[in-house]
XYZ file of C-alpha atoms in Angstrom:
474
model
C -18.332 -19.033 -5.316
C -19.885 -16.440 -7.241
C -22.082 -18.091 -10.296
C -21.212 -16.884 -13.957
C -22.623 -13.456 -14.988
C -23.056 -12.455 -11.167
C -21.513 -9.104 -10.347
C -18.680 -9.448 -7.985
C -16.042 -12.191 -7.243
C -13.875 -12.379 -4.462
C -11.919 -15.760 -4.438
C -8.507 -16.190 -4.580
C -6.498 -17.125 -7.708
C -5.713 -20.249 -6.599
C -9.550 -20.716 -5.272
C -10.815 -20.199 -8.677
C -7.500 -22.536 -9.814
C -8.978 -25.268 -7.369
C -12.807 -25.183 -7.959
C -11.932 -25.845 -11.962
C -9.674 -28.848 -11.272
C -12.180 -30.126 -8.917
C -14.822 -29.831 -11.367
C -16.718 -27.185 -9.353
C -17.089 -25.145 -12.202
C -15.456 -25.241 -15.573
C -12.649 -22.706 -17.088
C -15.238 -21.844 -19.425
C -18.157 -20.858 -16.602
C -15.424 -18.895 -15.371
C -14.016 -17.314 -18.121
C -17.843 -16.111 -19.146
C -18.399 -14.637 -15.689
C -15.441 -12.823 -15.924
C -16.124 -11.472 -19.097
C -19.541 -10.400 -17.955
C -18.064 -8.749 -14.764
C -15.843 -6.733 -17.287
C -18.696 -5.833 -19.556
C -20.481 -4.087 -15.893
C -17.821 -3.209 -14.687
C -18.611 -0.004 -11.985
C -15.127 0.781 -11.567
C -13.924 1.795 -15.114
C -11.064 -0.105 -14.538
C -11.865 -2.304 -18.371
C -10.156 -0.712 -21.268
C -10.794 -3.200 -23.653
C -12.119 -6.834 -23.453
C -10.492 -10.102 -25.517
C -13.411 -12.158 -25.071
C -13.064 -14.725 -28.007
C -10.002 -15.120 -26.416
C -10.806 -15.523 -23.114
C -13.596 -18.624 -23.943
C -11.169 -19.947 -27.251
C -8.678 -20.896 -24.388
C -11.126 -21.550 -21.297
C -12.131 -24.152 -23.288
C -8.765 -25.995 -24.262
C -7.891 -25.738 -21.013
C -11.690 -27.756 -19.812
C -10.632 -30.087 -23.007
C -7.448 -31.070 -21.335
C -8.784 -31.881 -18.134
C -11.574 -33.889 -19.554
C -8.530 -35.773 -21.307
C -6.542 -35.641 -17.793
C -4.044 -33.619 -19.870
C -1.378 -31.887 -17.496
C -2.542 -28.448 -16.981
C -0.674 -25.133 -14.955
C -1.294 -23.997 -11.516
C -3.271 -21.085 -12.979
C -5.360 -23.123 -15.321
C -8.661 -21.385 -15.944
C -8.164 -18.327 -13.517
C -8.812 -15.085 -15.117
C -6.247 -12.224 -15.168
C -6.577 -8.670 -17.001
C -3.211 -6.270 -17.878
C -2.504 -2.539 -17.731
C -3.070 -1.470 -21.049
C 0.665 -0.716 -21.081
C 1.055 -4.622 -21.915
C 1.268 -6.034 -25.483
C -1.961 -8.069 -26.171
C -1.551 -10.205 -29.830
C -4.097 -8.159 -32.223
C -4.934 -5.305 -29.817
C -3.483 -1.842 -29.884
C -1.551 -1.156 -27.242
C -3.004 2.739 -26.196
C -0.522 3.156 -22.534
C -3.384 5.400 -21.668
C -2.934 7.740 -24.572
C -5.400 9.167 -27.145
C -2.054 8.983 -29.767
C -2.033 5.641 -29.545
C -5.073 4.580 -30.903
C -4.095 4.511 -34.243
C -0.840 2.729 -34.026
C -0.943 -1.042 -35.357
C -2.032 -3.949 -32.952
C 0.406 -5.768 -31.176
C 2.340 -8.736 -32.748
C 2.538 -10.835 -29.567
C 1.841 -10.615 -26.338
C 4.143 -9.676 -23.674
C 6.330 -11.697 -22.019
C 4.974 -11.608 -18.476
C 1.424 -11.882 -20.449
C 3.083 -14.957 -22.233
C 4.524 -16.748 -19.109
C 0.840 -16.314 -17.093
C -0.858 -17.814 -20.399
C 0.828 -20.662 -20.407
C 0.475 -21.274 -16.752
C -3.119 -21.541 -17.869
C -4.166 -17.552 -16.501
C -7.245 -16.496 -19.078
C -6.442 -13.370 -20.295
C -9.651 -11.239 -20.508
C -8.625 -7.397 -21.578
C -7.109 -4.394 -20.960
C -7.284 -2.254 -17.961
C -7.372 1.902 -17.536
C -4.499 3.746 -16.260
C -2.328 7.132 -16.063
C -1.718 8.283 -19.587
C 1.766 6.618 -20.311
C 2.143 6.161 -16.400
C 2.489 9.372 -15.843
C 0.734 9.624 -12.422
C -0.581 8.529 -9.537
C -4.406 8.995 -9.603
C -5.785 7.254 -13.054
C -8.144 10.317 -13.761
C -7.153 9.471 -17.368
C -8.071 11.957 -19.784
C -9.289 9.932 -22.562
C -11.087 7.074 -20.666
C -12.211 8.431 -17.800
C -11.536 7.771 -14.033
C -11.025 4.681 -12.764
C -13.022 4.202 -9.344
C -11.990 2.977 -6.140
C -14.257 -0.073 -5.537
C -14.284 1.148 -1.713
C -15.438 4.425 -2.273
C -16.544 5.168 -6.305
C -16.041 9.101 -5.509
C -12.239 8.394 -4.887
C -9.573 7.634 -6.897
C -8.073 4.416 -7.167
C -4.389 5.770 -7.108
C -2.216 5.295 -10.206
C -0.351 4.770 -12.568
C -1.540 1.097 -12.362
C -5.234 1.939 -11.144
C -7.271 -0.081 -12.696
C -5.296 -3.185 -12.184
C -6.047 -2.463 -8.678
C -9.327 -1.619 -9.072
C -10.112 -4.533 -10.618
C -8.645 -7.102 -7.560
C -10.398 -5.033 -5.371
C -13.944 -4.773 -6.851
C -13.427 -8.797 -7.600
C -13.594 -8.014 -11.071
C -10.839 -10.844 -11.769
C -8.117 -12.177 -9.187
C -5.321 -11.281 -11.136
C -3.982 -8.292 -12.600
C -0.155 -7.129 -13.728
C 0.322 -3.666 -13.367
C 3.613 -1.348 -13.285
C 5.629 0.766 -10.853
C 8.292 3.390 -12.125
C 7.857 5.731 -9.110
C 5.193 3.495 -6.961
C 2.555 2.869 -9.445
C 2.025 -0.689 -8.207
C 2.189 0.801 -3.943
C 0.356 3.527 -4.568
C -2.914 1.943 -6.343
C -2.668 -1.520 -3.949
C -2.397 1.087 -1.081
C -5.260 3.002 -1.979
C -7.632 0.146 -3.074
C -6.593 -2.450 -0.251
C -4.910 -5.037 -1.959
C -1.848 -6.622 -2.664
C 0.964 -5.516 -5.098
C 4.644 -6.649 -5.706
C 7.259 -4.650 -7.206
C 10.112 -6.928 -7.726
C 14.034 -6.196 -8.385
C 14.658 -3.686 -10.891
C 15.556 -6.785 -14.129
C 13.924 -9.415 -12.237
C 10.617 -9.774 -14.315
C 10.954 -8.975 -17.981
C 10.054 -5.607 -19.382
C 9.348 -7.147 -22.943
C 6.225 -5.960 -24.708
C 5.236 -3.340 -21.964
C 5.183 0.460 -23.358
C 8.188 1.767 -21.412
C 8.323 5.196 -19.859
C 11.508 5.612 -17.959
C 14.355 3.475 -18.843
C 16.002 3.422 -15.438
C 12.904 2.803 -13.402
C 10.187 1.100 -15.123
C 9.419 -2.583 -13.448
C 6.395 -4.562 -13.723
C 4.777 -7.048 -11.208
C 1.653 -8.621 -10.113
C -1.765 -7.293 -8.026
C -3.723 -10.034 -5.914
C -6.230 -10.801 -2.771
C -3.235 -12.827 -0.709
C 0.118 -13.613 -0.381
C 0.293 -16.765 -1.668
C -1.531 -15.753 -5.041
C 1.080 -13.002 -5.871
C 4.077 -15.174 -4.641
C 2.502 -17.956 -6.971
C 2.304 -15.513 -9.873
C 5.676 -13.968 -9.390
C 7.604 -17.026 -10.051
C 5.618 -17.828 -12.985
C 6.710 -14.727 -14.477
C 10.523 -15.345 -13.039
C 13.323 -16.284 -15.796
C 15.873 -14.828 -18.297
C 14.253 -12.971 -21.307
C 16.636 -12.434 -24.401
C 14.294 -9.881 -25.475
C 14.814 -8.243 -22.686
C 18.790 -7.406 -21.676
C 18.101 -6.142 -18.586
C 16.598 -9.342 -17.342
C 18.719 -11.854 -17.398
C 18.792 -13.267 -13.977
C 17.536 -17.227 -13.350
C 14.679 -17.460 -11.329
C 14.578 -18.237 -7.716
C 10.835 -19.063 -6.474
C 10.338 -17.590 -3.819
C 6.526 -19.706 -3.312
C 8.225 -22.791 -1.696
C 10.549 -20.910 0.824
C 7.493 -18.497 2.327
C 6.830 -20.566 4.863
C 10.237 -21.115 6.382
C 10.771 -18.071 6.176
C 7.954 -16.355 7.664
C 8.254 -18.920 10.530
C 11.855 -18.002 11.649
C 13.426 -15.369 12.890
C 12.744 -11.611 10.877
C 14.864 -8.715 11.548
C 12.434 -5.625 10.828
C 13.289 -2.152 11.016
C 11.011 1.081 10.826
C 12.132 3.839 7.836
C 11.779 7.072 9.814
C 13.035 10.531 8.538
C 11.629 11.198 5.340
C 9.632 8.441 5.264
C 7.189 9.860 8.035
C 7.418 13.668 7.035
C 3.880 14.565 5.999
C 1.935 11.240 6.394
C -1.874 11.241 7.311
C -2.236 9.976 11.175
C -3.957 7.068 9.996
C -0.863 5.957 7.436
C 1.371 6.105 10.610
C -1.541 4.272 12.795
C -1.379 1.559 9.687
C 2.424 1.387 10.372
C 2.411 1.373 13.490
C 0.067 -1.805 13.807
C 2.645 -3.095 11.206
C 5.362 -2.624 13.096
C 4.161 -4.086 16.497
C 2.725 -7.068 14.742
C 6.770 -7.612 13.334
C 8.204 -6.603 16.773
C 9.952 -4.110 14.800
C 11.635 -2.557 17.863
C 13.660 0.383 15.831
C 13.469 2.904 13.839
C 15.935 3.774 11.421
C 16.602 6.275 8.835
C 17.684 5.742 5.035
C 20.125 8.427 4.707
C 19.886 10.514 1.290
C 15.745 9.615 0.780
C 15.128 12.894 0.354
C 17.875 13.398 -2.595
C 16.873 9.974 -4.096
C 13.084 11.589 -4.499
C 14.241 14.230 -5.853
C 16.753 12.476 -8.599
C 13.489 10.253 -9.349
C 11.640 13.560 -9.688
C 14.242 14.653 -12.549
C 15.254 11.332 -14.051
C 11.205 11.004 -14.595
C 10.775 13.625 -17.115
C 13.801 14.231 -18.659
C 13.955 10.002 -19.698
C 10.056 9.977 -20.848
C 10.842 13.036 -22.830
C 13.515 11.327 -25.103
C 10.834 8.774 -26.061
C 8.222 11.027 -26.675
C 10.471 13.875 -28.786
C 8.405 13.030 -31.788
C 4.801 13.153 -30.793
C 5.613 16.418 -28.689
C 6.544 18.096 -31.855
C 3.960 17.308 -34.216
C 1.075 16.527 -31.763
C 1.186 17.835 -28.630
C -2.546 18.997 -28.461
C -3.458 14.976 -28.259
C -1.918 14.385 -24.586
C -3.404 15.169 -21.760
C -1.985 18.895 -20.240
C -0.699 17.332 -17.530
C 1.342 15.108 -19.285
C 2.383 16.565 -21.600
C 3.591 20.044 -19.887
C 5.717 17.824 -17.604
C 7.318 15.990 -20.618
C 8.032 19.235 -22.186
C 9.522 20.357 -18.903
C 12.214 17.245 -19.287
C 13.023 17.760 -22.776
C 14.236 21.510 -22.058
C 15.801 20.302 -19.262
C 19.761 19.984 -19.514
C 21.604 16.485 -19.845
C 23.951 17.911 -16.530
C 20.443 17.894 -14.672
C 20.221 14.200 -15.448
C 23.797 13.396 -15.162
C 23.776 14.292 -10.715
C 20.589 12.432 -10.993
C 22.161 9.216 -11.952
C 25.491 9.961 -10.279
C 23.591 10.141 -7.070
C 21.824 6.497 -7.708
C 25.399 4.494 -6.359
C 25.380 6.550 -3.077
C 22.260 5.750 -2.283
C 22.485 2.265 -3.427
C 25.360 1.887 -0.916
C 23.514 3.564 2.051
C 20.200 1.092 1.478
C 22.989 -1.708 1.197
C 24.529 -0.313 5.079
C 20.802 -0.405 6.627
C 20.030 -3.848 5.176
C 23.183 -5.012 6.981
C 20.782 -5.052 10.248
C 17.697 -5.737 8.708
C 15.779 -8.431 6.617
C 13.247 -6.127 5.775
C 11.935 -2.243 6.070
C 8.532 -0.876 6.779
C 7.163 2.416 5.427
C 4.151 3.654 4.165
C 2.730 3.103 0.612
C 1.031 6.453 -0.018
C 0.695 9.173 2.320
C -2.760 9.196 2.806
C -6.382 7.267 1.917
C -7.425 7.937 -1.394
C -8.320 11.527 -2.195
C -11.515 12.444 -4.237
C -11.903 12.649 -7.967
C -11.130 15.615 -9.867
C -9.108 16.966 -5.867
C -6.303 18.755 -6.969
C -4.478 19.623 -3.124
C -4.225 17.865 -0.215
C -2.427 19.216 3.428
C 1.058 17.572 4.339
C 2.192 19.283 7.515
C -0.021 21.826 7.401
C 0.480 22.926 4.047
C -1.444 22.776 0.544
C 0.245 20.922 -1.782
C -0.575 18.327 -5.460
C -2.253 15.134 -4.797
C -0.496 14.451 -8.471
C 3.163 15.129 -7.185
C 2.875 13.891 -3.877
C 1.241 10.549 -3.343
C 4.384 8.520 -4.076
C 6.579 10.246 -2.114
C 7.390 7.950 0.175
C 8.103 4.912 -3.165
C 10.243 7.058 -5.207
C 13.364 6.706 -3.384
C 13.110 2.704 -2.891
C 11.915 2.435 -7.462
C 15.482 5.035 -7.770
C 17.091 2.029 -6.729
C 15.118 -0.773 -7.833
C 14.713 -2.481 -4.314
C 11.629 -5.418 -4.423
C 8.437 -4.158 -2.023
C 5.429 -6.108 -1.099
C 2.507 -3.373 -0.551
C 0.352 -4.758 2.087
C -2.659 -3.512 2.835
C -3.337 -3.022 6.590
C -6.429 -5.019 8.637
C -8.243 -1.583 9.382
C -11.923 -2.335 9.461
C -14.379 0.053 8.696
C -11.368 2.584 8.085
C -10.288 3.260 4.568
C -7.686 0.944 3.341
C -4.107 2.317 3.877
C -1.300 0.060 3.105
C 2.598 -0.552 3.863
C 5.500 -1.048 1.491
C 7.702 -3.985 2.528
C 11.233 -3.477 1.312
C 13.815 -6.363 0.948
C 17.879 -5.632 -0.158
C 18.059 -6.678 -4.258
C 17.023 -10.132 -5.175
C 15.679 -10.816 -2.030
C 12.005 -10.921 -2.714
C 10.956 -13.549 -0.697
C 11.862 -11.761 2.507
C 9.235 -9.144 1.904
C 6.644 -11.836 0.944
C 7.678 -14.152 4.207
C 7.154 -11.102 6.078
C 3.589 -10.127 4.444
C 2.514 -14.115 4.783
C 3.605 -13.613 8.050
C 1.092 -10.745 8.877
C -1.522 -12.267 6.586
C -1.600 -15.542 8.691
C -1.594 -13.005 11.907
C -4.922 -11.272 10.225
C -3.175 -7.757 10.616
C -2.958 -7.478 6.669
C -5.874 -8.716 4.798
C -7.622 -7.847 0.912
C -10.121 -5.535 1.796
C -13.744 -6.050 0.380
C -15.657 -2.734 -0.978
C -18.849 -2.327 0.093
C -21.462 -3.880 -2.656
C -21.513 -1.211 -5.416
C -24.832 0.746 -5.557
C -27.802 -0.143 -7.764
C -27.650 1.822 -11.219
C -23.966 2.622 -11.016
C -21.903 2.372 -14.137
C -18.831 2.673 -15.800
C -17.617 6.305 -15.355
């Protein structure tokens, strides 16, 4: 256990959970280490800090157990949120310079809400893509956010810094969000764990959205069992939110069963390999064997569904953003904003085959899942690449870190299938991770199966080397 104000933290959620109940520590100790972790931070994954928050409720929470008051299974653990998430009485920026002015937030949002009172400690705000629109968190008004492994990479994107942040053990916890990967990418990249559940199975409420069709939101963490545990906490119908409506089905208390039986596991092929670094297909390969995933198998129209998510992408964002373009467009960041205006000249027919395609390929995922429990691909198709690299070679050939990093999680957000990104037991190799892809609703089959490799030690949280003396916040 790392004492309060040391630099780096590495326990588990439900480690930290434990040591406070056990009086090991106090919700308060923790809650002022984690603050002073933020206030260090080498990653510039911190946005903002809530600090009188964080300690106001550490300390209810040591009251209560003093009293032998019932607490939750999170009580005292420290958590931070993509600055895309509505904090009570802090602006909520999305990663935008325009923001910064608007009012502060009312309440906080729902997922934000359900974690609270499961005792989580909320302790700030954390960097990403300027209103998710990327994959590398080079954010123009904040700065990079640094992968802990390597601080002259990137830490992937949208969601960076809430991957950053697991993964330099600056808290245990972080929500982030994925509308074309931006949970797989980042957890790839940084060698953690993400979850990106069911399209309407966590709610959406009080997170800034960017693309109607495709946003989702889910949880980072250092195992298995921590972002099962804070998935069904978030689980449950949201009338604020009429997409999510579904009753929640935890998926904690099955894992083990699950993992334990039989798992039919097939190999995405085709487009799904097209392009990827050796070492992304070494990570999936060690994947595969530890599954005895005997087969490959190809998800007809991936390709297509990429390419939908590709147009659906700008052309929705654009709608929301019609206002701001017009009357200050100067205040985004160029590369946001000349994609945005690409959507909003786009025509509504362009959109219109986009969606039209989504049922097709909805029905061809639904065909392959008739044989399989669960699909392996890669998460990103390659390690991290540098800060400020523009380019990178796929099959020989120069093309946008930017564009490309998500190309193999587009097709599975088009459709809103749930994905456990695992990252892959490489040591002394840059982490690399795997997306684990379950049919609709059936979340727990892609967490069995990364408990299952978690327990076999061939996917494990990876921990960056210790950050160099004198290094800040970029």
């Amino acid at each position: 256990m790392s004492p309060p104000g040391s630099a780096l933290d590495f326990r588990s959620a439900q480690a930290v959970a434990a040591d406070i109940r056990e009086g090991r520590t106090t919700a308060r100790e923790e809650a002022e280490a984690a603050v002073a972790r933020a206030r260090t931070d080498p990653f510039n994954a911190y946005t903002a800090l809530v600090a009188q928050r964080a300690l106001a409720q550490a300390e209810a929470i040591d009251a209560d157990l003093a009293a032998e008051r019932p607490v939750g299974p999170l009580a005292g653990v420290p958590f931070a949120v993509k600055n895309l998430f509505d904090i009570e009485g802090v602006t909520t920026i999305a990663g935008s310079k325009i923001r910064r002015d608007a009012a502060p937030a009312a309440h906080d949002a729902t997922a934000v809400q359900r974690l609270t009172a499961a005792g989580a400690v909320l302790v700030g705000a954390l960097n990403m893509d300027e209103f998710a629109y990327g994959f590398v968190t080079e954010n123009a008004h904040d700065g990079p956010t640094r992968n802990p492994h390597d601080l002259a990479r990137i830490a992937g994107g949208s969601s960076g810094g809430s991957a950053a942040a697991v993964a330099g053990g600056l808290v245990p916890l972080t929500l982030g969000s994925d509308t074309n990967g931006s949970i797989r990418v980042p957890a790839s990249l940084c060698g953690v764990f993400g979850l990106k559940p069911t399209l309407g199975r966590l709610s959406r409420q009080g997170a800034f959205p960017f693309v109607e069709s495709l946003d989702h939101v889910g949880p980072f963490a250092r195992s298995v069992a921590d972002l099962a545990l804070a998935y069904d906490l978030m689980q449950g119908p949201d009338p604020l939110d009429p997409l999510c409506r579904r009753p929640a089905e935890p998926a904690a208390p099955r894992l083990q069963a699950i993992a334990d039986g039989p798992l039919r596991v097939g190999v995405l092929g085709g487009w799904f390999a097209q392009g990827a670094f050796p070492e992304v297909l070494e990570a999936l390969e060690i994947v595969a064997d530890a599954l005895q995933a005997r087969r490959g198998v190809e998800l007809p129209g991936a390709e297509q569904a990429r390419a939908a998510a590709f147009c659906l992408t700008p052309i929705e964002a654009a709608h929301l953003h019609g206002p701001d373009l017009k009357t200050r467009p100067l205040d985004y960041d160029p590369a946001v904003r000349d994609r945005l205006l690409a959507g909003a000249l786009a025509p509504e027919a362009v959109a219109e085959a986009a969606r039209r395609y989504r049922p097709v390929f909805r029905d061809a995922a639904r065909r392959v899942f008739e044989d399989f429990d669960v699909l392996l691909a890669p998460a990103s198709v390659c390690p991290a690449p540098g800060i400020g690299q523009a380019t990178m070679e796929m099959d020989g050939q120069p093309v946008s870190v930017r564009r490309n990093l998500g190309a193999y999680t587009q097709p599975i957000s088009y459709i809103g299938l749930p994905v456990v990104a695992a990252p892959v037991n490489r040591p002394g190799k840059p982490p690399i991770g795997v997306q684990i892809i379950a049919p609709a609703w059936r979340e727990e089959m892609a967490l069995a199966a990364a408990l299952r490799l978690e327990r076999a030690g061939v996917v494990a949280a990876h921990r960056p080397p210790p950050v160099p003396p004198g290094e800040v916040r970029a």
